[in-house]
């Protein structure tokens, strides 16, 4: 079973960074999603896809994956880009 470890980025609708310092471990999908013939919803029989574990640090997430024998890869957090603007820029 493969897993990925990443830090949740800030949502575009958020002004603060609450919850972005935690690391998340989630399992990679084992089988592709398929459409349900009756309702048309996408789904699969893979229940591991629903599991998301949260850890305070990257080292704690790695230690858990190694202890459980999971193959994992770490997705680095995206770099923060500050867009500095001034009110006067609206009138240039």
mmCIF file of C-alpha atoms in Angstrom:
data_model
loop_
_atom_site.group_PDB
_atom_site.id
_atom_site.type_symbol
_atom_site.label_atom_id
_atom_site.label_comp_id
_atom_site.label_asym_id
_atom_site.label_seq_id
_atom_site.Cartn_x
_atom_site.Cartn_y
_atom_site.Cartn_z
ATOM 1 C CA UNK A 1 0.000 0.000 0.000
ATOM 2 C CA UNK A 2 1.377 3.388 -0.948
ATOM 3 C CA UNK A 3 0.714 6.575 0.958
ATOM 4 C CA UNK A 4 1.461 10.230 0.467
ATOM 5 C CA UNK A 5 2.404 12.712 3.171
ATOM 6 C CA UNK A 6 1.748 16.393 2.606
ATOM 7 C CA UNK A 7 0.870 19.658 4.286
ATOM 8 C CA UNK A 8 -2.559 21.016 3.494
ATOM 9 C CA UNK A 9 -2.221 24.369 1.709
ATOM 10 C CA UNK A 10 -4.244 27.402 2.674
ATOM 11 C CA UNK A 11 -7.610 27.601 0.990
ATOM 12 C CA UNK A 12 -8.102 30.544 -1.383
ATOM 13 C CA UNK A 13 -11.095 31.642 0.680
ATOM 14 C CA UNK A 14 -9.120 31.766 3.945
ATOM 15 C CA UNK A 15 -7.296 34.780 5.241
ATOM 16 C CA UNK A 16 -5.550 32.937 8.081
ATOM 17 C CA UNK A 17 -3.356 29.860 8.069
ATOM 18 C CA UNK A 18 -5.179 27.745 10.642
ATOM 19 C CA UNK A 19 -4.725 24.016 10.103
ATOM 20 C CA UNK A 20 -1.951 24.399 7.552
ATOM 21 C CA UNK A 21 0.863 23.448 9.941
ATOM 22 C CA UNK A 22 -0.328 19.832 10.307
ATOM 23 C CA UNK A 23 0.903 17.015 8.081
ATOM 24 C CA UNK A 24 -1.605 14.644 6.492
ATOM 25 C CA UNK A 25 -1.040 11.003 5.524
ATOM 26 C CA UNK A 26 -3.507 9.597 3.017
ATOM 27 C CA UNK A 27 -3.460 6.399 1.018
ATOM 28 C CA UNK A 28 -3.116 6.336 -2.742
ATOM 29 C CA UNK A 29 -6.131 4.892 -4.585
ATOM 30 C CA UNK A 30 -5.711 1.157 -5.164
ATOM 31 C CA UNK A 31 -8.259 1.004 -7.976
ATOM 32 C CA UNK A 32 -9.727 3.619 -10.303
ATOM 33 C CA UNK A 33 -13.121 5.134 -9.614
ATOM 34 C CA UNK A 34 -16.011 3.958 -11.734
ATOM 35 C CA UNK A 35 -19.449 5.393 -12.328
ATOM 36 C CA UNK A 36 -22.377 3.825 -10.516
ATOM 37 C CA UNK A 37 -24.846 2.557 -13.143
ATOM 38 C CA UNK A 38 -27.921 3.752 -11.272
ATOM 39 C CA UNK A 39 -26.961 7.148 -9.852
ATOM 40 C CA UNK A 40 -23.892 7.994 -11.951
ATOM 41 C CA UNK A 41 -21.780 8.833 -8.906
ATOM 42 C CA UNK A 42 -18.069 8.030 -9.023
ATOM 43 C CA UNK A 43 -16.887 5.539 -6.430
ATOM 44 C CA UNK A 44 -14.812 2.476 -5.709
ATOM 45 C CA UNK A 45 -14.664 -0.406 -3.259
ATOM 46 C CA UNK A 46 -11.367 0.850 -1.837
ATOM 47 C CA UNK A 47 -12.072 1.928 1.755
ATOM 48 C CA UNK A 48 -8.456 2.965 2.439
ATOM 49 C CA UNK A 49 -9.081 5.986 0.241
ATOM 50 C CA UNK A 50 -11.353 7.428 2.937
ATOM 51 C CA UNK A 51 -8.667 7.369 5.640
ATOM 52 C CA UNK A 52 -6.805 10.619 6.345
ATOM 53 C CA UNK A 53 -4.457 10.748 9.325
ATOM 54 C CA UNK A 54 -3.213 14.038 10.745
ATOM 55 C CA UNK A 55 0.181 14.462 12.444
ATOM 56 C CA UNK A 56 1.771 17.454 14.174
ATOM 57 C CA UNK A 57 5.147 17.041 12.413
ATOM 58 C CA UNK A 58 6.600 15.469 9.298
ATOM 59 C CA UNK A 59 8.808 13.214 11.414
ATOM 60 C CA UNK A 60 5.776 11.818 13.252
ATOM 61 C CA UNK A 61 4.062 11.018 9.944
ATOM 62 C CA UNK A 62 7.195 9.313 8.590
ATOM 63 C CA UNK A 63 7.637 7.325 11.805
ATOM 64 C CA UNK A 64 4.030 6.075 11.604
ATOM 65 C CA UNK A 65 4.426 5.032 7.959
ATOM 66 C CA UNK A 66 7.678 3.190 8.676
ATOM 67 C CA UNK A 67 6.253 1.507 11.785
ATOM 68 C CA UNK A 68 3.251 0.247 9.799
ATOM 69 C CA UNK A 69 5.387 -0.830 6.829
ATOM 70 C CA UNK A 70 3.838 1.628 4.370
ATOM 71 C CA UNK A 71 5.627 2.819 1.264
ATOM 72 C CA UNK A 72 5.296 6.591 1.256
ATOM 73 C CA UNK A 73 6.440 9.687 -0.538
ATOM 74 C CA UNK A 74 6.509 13.222 0.816
ATOM 75 C CA UNK A 75 4.995 16.037 -1.200
ATOM 76 C CA UNK A 76 6.725 19.264 -0.160
ATOM 77 C CA UNK A 77 4.594 22.206 0.895
ATOM 78 C CA UNK A 78 4.186 24.857 -1.791
ATOM 79 C CA UNK A 79 6.253 27.976 -1.264
ATOM 80 C CA UNK A 80 4.321 30.941 0.063
ATOM 81 C CA UNK A 81 4.201 33.847 -2.345
ATOM 82 C CA UNK A 82 3.269 37.225 -0.963
ATOM 83 C CA UNK A 83 1.555 39.582 -3.347
ATOM 84 C CA UNK A 84 2.311 42.990 -1.923
ATOM 85 C CA UNK A 85 -0.094 45.640 -3.097
ATOM 86 C CA UNK A 86 -0.785 49.196 -2.253
ATOM 87 C CA UNK A 87 -4.070 51.021 -2.634
ATOM 88 C CA UNK A 88 -2.347 53.515 -4.945
ATOM 89 C CA UNK A 89 -1.638 50.711 -7.440
ATOM 90 C CA UNK A 90 -5.339 50.766 -8.411
ATOM 91 C CA UNK A 91 -4.894 54.210 -9.959
ATOM 92 C CA UNK A 92 -1.822 53.649 -12.141
#
